[in-house]
PDB file of C-alpha atoms in Angstrom:
ATOM      1  CA  UNK Q  60     -15.104 -18.312  -0.966  1.00 55.00           C
ATOM      2  CA  UNK Q  61     -17.627 -18.653  -3.772  1.00 68.00           C
ATOM      3  CA  UNK Q  62     -20.495 -19.485  -1.396  1.00 75.00           C
ATOM      4  CA  UNK Q  63     -19.610 -16.611   0.951  1.00 75.00           C
ATOM      5  CA  UNK Q  64     -19.353 -14.261  -2.033  1.00 74.00           C
ATOM      6  CA  UNK Q  65     -22.850 -15.182  -3.104  1.00 78.00           C
ATOM      7  CA  UNK Q  66     -24.151 -14.969   0.462  1.00 79.00           C
ATOM      8  CA  UNK Q  67     -22.660 -11.505   1.046  1.00 84.00           C
ATOM      9  CA  UNK Q  68     -23.244 -10.266  -2.500  1.00 87.00           C
ATOM     10  CA  UNK Q  69     -19.588  -9.860  -3.439  1.00 89.00           C
ATOM     11  CA  UNK Q  70     -16.380 -11.858  -3.204  1.00 89.00           C
ATOM     12  CA  UNK Q  71     -14.538  -8.522  -2.921  1.00 92.00           C
ATOM     13  CA  UNK Q  72     -16.545  -7.730   0.208  1.00 94.00           C
ATOM     14  CA  UNK Q  73     -15.679 -11.099   1.727  1.00 90.00           C
ATOM     15  CA  UNK Q  74     -11.969 -10.613   0.973  1.00 90.00           C
ATOM     16  CA  UNK Q  75     -11.980  -7.144   2.532  1.00 94.00           C
ATOM     17  CA  UNK Q  76     -13.925  -8.284   5.601  1.00 94.00           C
ATOM     18  CA  UNK Q  77     -11.521 -11.200   6.053  1.00 89.00           C
ATOM     19  CA  UNK Q  78      -8.558  -8.799   5.806  1.00 90.00           C
ATOM     20  CA  UNK Q  79      -9.943  -6.648   8.619  1.00 93.00           C
ATOM     21  CA  UNK Q  80     -11.033  -9.597  10.773  1.00 91.00           C
ATOM     22  CA  UNK Q  81      -7.592 -11.203  10.569  1.00 85.00           C
ATOM     23  CA  UNK Q  82      -5.820  -7.882  11.249  1.00 88.00           C
ATOM     24  CA  UNK Q  83      -8.062  -6.179  13.796  1.00 90.00           C
ATOM     25  CA  UNK Q  84      -5.360  -3.955  15.282  1.00 90.00           C
ATOM     26  CA  UNK Q  85      -3.902  -2.848  11.955  1.00 90.00           C
ATOM     27  CA  UNK Q  86      -4.931   0.099   9.807  1.00 92.00           C
ATOM     28  CA  UNK Q  87      -4.915   0.066   6.031  1.00 94.00           C
ATOM     29  CA  UNK Q  88      -4.896   2.632   3.260  1.00 94.00           C
ATOM     30  CA  UNK Q  89      -7.291   2.107   0.350  1.00 95.00           C
ATOM     31  CA  UNK Q  90      -4.425   1.174  -1.968  1.00 93.00           C
ATOM     32  CA  UNK Q  91      -3.147  -1.433   0.533  1.00 93.00           C
ATOM     33  CA  UNK Q  92      -6.607  -2.955   0.854  1.00 95.00           C
ATOM     34  CA  UNK Q  93      -7.049  -3.078  -2.921  1.00 95.00           C
ATOM     35  CA  UNK Q  94      -3.693  -4.738  -3.524  1.00 92.00           C
ATOM     36  CA  UNK Q  95      -3.987  -7.244  -0.677  1.00 90.00           C
ATOM     37  CA  UNK Q  96      -7.522  -8.234  -1.660  1.00 91.00           C
ATOM     38  CA  UNK Q  97      -6.706  -8.098  -5.394  1.00 89.00           C
ATOM     39  CA  UNK Q  98      -9.666  -5.827  -6.057  1.00 93.00           C
ATOM     40  CA  UNK Q  99      -9.773  -2.589  -8.041  1.00 95.00           C
ATOM     41  CA  UNK Q 100      -9.533   0.662  -6.116  1.00 95.00           C
ATOM     42  CA  UNK Q 101     -13.003   1.694  -7.286  1.00 96.00           C
ATOM     43  CA  UNK Q 102     -14.592  -1.502  -5.978  1.00 96.00           C
ATOM     44  CA  UNK Q 103     -12.567  -1.210  -2.774  1.00 96.00           C
ATOM     45  CA  UNK Q 104     -13.823   2.310  -2.100  1.00 96.00           C
ATOM     46  CA  UNK Q 105     -17.409   1.224  -2.716  1.00 96.00           C
ATOM     47  CA  UNK Q 106     -17.093  -1.760  -0.368  1.00 96.00           C
ATOM     48  CA  UNK Q 107     -15.411   0.371   2.302  1.00 96.00           C
ATOM     49  CA  UNK Q 108     -18.293   2.861   2.235  1.00 96.00           C
ATOM     50  CA  UNK Q 109     -20.750   0.008   2.690  1.00 95.00           C
ATOM     51  CA  UNK Q 110     -18.742  -1.597   5.520  1.00 96.00           C
ATOM     52  CA  UNK Q 111     -18.423   1.780   7.246  1.00 96.00           C
ATOM     53  CA  UNK Q 112     -22.172   2.365   6.973  1.00 95.00           C
ATOM     54  CA  UNK Q 113     -22.874  -0.841   8.928  1.00 94.00           C
ATOM     55  CA  UNK Q 114     -20.213  -0.045  11.538  1.00 95.00           C
ATOM     56  CA  UNK Q 115     -17.742  -2.820  10.701  1.00 95.00           C
ATOM     57  CA  UNK Q 116     -14.864  -0.440   9.976  1.00 96.00           C
ATOM     58  CA  UNK Q 117     -14.061   3.152  10.806  1.00 96.00           C
ATOM     59  CA  UNK Q 118     -11.792   5.765   9.243  1.00 94.00           C
ATOM     60  CA  UNK Q 119      -8.799   6.969  11.204  1.00 92.00           C
ATOM     61  CA  UNK Q 120      -5.509   8.683  10.464  1.00 89.00           C
ATOM     62  CA  UNK Q 121      -2.570   6.307  10.285  1.00 84.00           C
ATOM     63  CA  UNK Q 122       1.117   7.059  10.160  1.00 83.00           C
ATOM     64  CA  UNK Q 123       3.002   5.582   7.251  1.00 79.00           C
ATOM     65  CA  UNK Q 124       6.765   5.212   7.371  1.00 78.00           C
ATOM     66  CA  UNK Q 125       8.614   6.907   4.516  1.00 74.00           C
ATOM     67  CA  UNK Q 126      12.381   6.985   4.059  1.00 76.00           C
ATOM     68  CA  UNK Q 127      12.579  10.490   5.526  1.00 81.00           C
ATOM     69  CA  UNK Q 128       9.719  10.744   8.043  1.00 81.00           C
ATOM     70  CA  UNK Q 129       6.345   9.500   9.176  1.00 81.00           C
ATOM     71  CA  UNK Q 130       3.491  10.646   6.971  1.00 82.00           C
ATOM     72  CA  UNK Q 131      -0.163  11.070   8.012  1.00 86.00           C
ATOM     73  CA  UNK Q 132      -2.586   9.286   5.691  1.00 87.00           C
ATOM     74  CA  UNK Q 133      -6.257   8.329   5.803  1.00 90.00           C
ATOM     75  CA  UNK Q 134      -6.757   4.745   6.797  1.00 93.00           C
ATOM     76  CA  UNK Q 135      -9.368   2.210   7.809  1.00 96.00           C
ATOM     77  CA  UNK Q 136      -9.545   0.091  10.968  1.00 95.00           C
ATOM     78  CA  UNK Q 137     -11.804  -2.703  12.125  1.00 96.00           C
ATOM     79  CA  UNK Q 138     -14.251  -1.422  14.735  1.00 95.00           C
ATOM     80  CA  UNK Q 139     -13.748  -3.804  17.654  1.00 92.00           C
ATOM     81  CA  UNK Q 140     -17.101  -2.663  19.065  1.00 94.00           C
ATOM     82  CA  UNK Q 141     -18.974  -4.111  16.078  1.00 95.00           C
ATOM     83  CA  UNK Q 142     -21.975  -5.899  17.641  1.00 94.00           C
ATOM     84  CA  UNK Q 143     -21.734  -9.055  15.503  1.00 94.00           C
ATOM     85  CA  UNK Q 144     -17.950  -9.430  15.702  1.00 93.00           C
ATOM     86  CA  UNK Q 145     -17.886 -13.001  17.054  1.00 92.00           C
ATOM     87  CA  UNK Q 146     -20.575 -14.239  14.687  1.00 91.00           C
ATOM     88  CA  UNK Q 147     -18.887 -12.664  11.676  1.00 91.00           C
ATOM     89  CA  UNK Q 148     -15.503 -14.112  12.680  1.00 87.00           C
ATOM     90  CA  UNK Q 149     -17.049 -17.566  12.980  1.00 85.00           C
ATOM     91  CA  UNK Q 150     -18.629 -17.253   9.553  1.00 87.00           C
ATOM     92  CA  UNK Q 151     -15.872 -15.498   7.602  1.00 82.00           C
ATOM     93  CA  UNK Q 152     -12.772 -16.914   9.282  1.00 75.00           C
ATOM     94  CA  UNK Q 153     -14.252 -20.126  10.636  1.00 68.00           C
ATOM     95  CA  UNK Q 154     -15.220 -21.474   7.256  1.00 62.00           C
ATOM     96  CA  UNK Q 155     -12.622 -23.641   5.562  1.00 56.00           C
ATOM     97  CA  UNK Q 156     -10.222 -21.421   3.719  1.00 61.00           C
ATOM     98  CA  UNK Q 157      -8.832 -23.906   1.223  1.00 66.00           C
ATOM     99  CA  UNK Q 158      -8.723 -27.673   1.356  1.00 66.00           C
ATOM    100  CA  UNK Q 159      -5.506 -29.619   0.898  1.00 70.00           C
ATOM    101  CA  UNK Q 160      -6.759 -30.810  -2.462  1.00 77.00           C
ATOM    102  CA  UNK Q 161      -7.466 -27.251  -3.634  1.00 79.00           C
ATOM    103  CA  UNK Q 162      -3.958 -26.196  -2.607  1.00 79.00           C
ATOM    104  CA  UNK Q 163      -2.418 -29.147  -4.439  1.00 78.00           C
ATOM    105  CA  UNK Q 164      -4.351 -28.310  -7.605  1.00 82.00           C
ATOM    106  CA  UNK Q 165      -3.234 -24.671  -7.475  1.00 81.00           C
ATOM    107  CA  UNK Q 166       0.437 -25.595  -7.204  1.00 82.00           C
ATOM    108  CA  UNK Q 167       0.378 -28.558  -9.604  1.00 83.00           C
ATOM    109  CA  UNK Q 168       1.671 -26.567 -12.577  1.00 84.00           C
ATOM    110  CA  UNK Q 169       4.443 -24.864 -10.592  1.00 86.00           C
ATOM    111  CA  UNK Q 170       6.834 -27.795 -10.994  1.00 85.00           C
ATOM    112  CA  UNK Q 171       7.456 -31.172  -9.451  1.00 88.00           C
ATOM    113  CA  UNK Q 172       6.076 -30.714  -5.935  1.00 86.00           C
ATOM    114  CA  UNK Q 173       7.541 -33.181  -3.445  1.00 88.00           C
ATOM    115  CA  UNK Q 174       6.078 -31.695  -0.267  1.00 86.00           C
ATOM    116  CA  UNK Q 175       3.367 -29.129   0.389  1.00 83.00           C
ATOM    117  CA  UNK Q 176       2.626 -28.297   4.019  1.00 81.00           C
ATOM    118  CA  UNK Q 177      -0.139 -25.922   5.025  1.00 79.00           C
ATOM    119  CA  UNK Q 178      -0.152 -24.636   8.594  1.00 77.00           C
ATOM    120  CA  UNK Q 179      -0.724 -21.369  10.400  1.00 72.00           C
ATOM    121  CA  UNK Q 180      -3.653 -19.471   8.938  1.00 69.00           C
ATOM    122  CA  UNK Q 181      -4.825 -22.592   7.086  1.00 70.00           C
ATOM    123  CA  UNK Q 182      -5.305 -24.289  10.471  1.00 68.00           C
ATOM    124  CA  UNK Q 183      -6.745 -21.141  12.050  1.00 66.00           C
ATOM    125  CA  UNK Q 184      -3.523 -20.500  13.997  1.00 69.00           C
ATOM    126  CA  UNK Q 185      -2.534 -16.904  13.320  1.00 66.00           C
ATOM    127  CA  UNK Q 186       0.479 -17.171  15.661  1.00 70.00           C
ATOM    128  CA  UNK Q 187       2.337 -19.708  13.505  1.00 73.00           C
ATOM    129  CA  UNK Q 188       5.479 -18.301  11.852  1.00 76.00           C
ATOM    130  CA  UNK Q 189       4.925 -20.366   8.674  1.00 77.00           C
ATOM    131  CA  UNK Q 190       1.692 -20.764   6.747  1.00 79.00           C
ATOM    132  CA  UNK Q 191       2.869 -22.622   3.664  1.00 83.00           C
ATOM    133  CA  UNK Q 192       5.950 -24.700   2.872  1.00 83.00           C
ATOM    134  CA  UNK Q 193       6.592 -25.882  -0.675  1.00 86.00           C
ATOM    135  CA  UNK Q 194       9.422 -28.282  -1.545  1.00 87.00           C
ATOM    136  CA  UNK Q 195      10.066 -29.525  -5.059  1.00 87.00           C
ATOM    137  CA  UNK Q 196      12.246 -29.764  -8.121  1.00 88.00           C
ATOM    138  CA  UNK Q 197      12.296 -27.426 -11.112  1.00 87.00           C
ATOM    139  CA  UNK Q 198       9.849 -25.033  -9.473  1.00 89.00           C
ATOM    140  CA  UNK Q 199       8.605 -22.050 -11.450  1.00 88.00           C
ATOM    141  CA  UNK Q 200       9.233 -19.194  -8.994  1.00 89.00           C
ATOM    142  CA  UNK Q 201       6.952 -16.721 -10.786  1.00 91.00           C
ATOM    143  CA  UNK Q 202       4.046 -19.189 -10.842  1.00 89.00           C
ATOM    144  CA  UNK Q 203       4.614 -20.020  -7.163  1.00 88.00           C
ATOM    145  CA  UNK Q 204       4.583 -16.330  -6.269  1.00 88.00           C
ATOM    146  CA  UNK Q 205       1.424 -15.741  -8.316  1.00 86.00           C
ATOM    147  CA  UNK Q 206      -0.352 -18.645  -6.618  1.00 84.00           C
ATOM    148  CA  UNK Q 207       0.718 -17.438  -3.182  1.00 83.00           C
ATOM    149  CA  UNK Q 208      -0.464 -13.887  -3.905  1.00 82.00           C
ATOM    150  CA  UNK Q 209      -3.814 -15.236  -5.124  1.00 80.00           C
ATOM    151  CA  UNK Q 210      -4.197 -17.279  -1.952  1.00 78.00           C
ATOM    152  CA  UNK Q 211      -3.190 -14.280   0.193  1.00 75.00           C
ATOM    153  CA  UNK Q 212      -5.912 -12.226  -1.481  1.00 70.00           C
ATOM    154  CA  UNK Q 213      -8.488 -14.850  -0.596  1.00 71.00           C
ATOM    155  CA  UNK Q 214      -7.418 -15.376   2.977  1.00 66.00           C
TER     156      UNK Q 214
END
């Protein structure tokens, strides 16, 4: 991620581009993008303006489910007609997300890990029902959740 961040000028931009590339049919509100990418709303808005200006994403109304009804909100979608779609996917998604060693280091302090299996998105298989399986003793649930959220923001 660090190399791509330097190449593209911002790790936030890489995280946001990866979010849209991995969810090309899904629309997102600014707040959803900011929370999923773990980036401030201000930075998110700035990056979205830039990505819209190059034609990577486009604004569109989305319908958000609320307890009482569907609500119209402004959202952002990946523009599937983007001319460099395949090249960008190869670069952003095709690069190694996290190595097994990096994953092990991130979860080391979460308790006594007996088994850590990475599949799905880590193996570039978005159809897999499980991406990460952690088995261990005396696991710190809050630290596990924090590590998983950090990884989700990156990938």
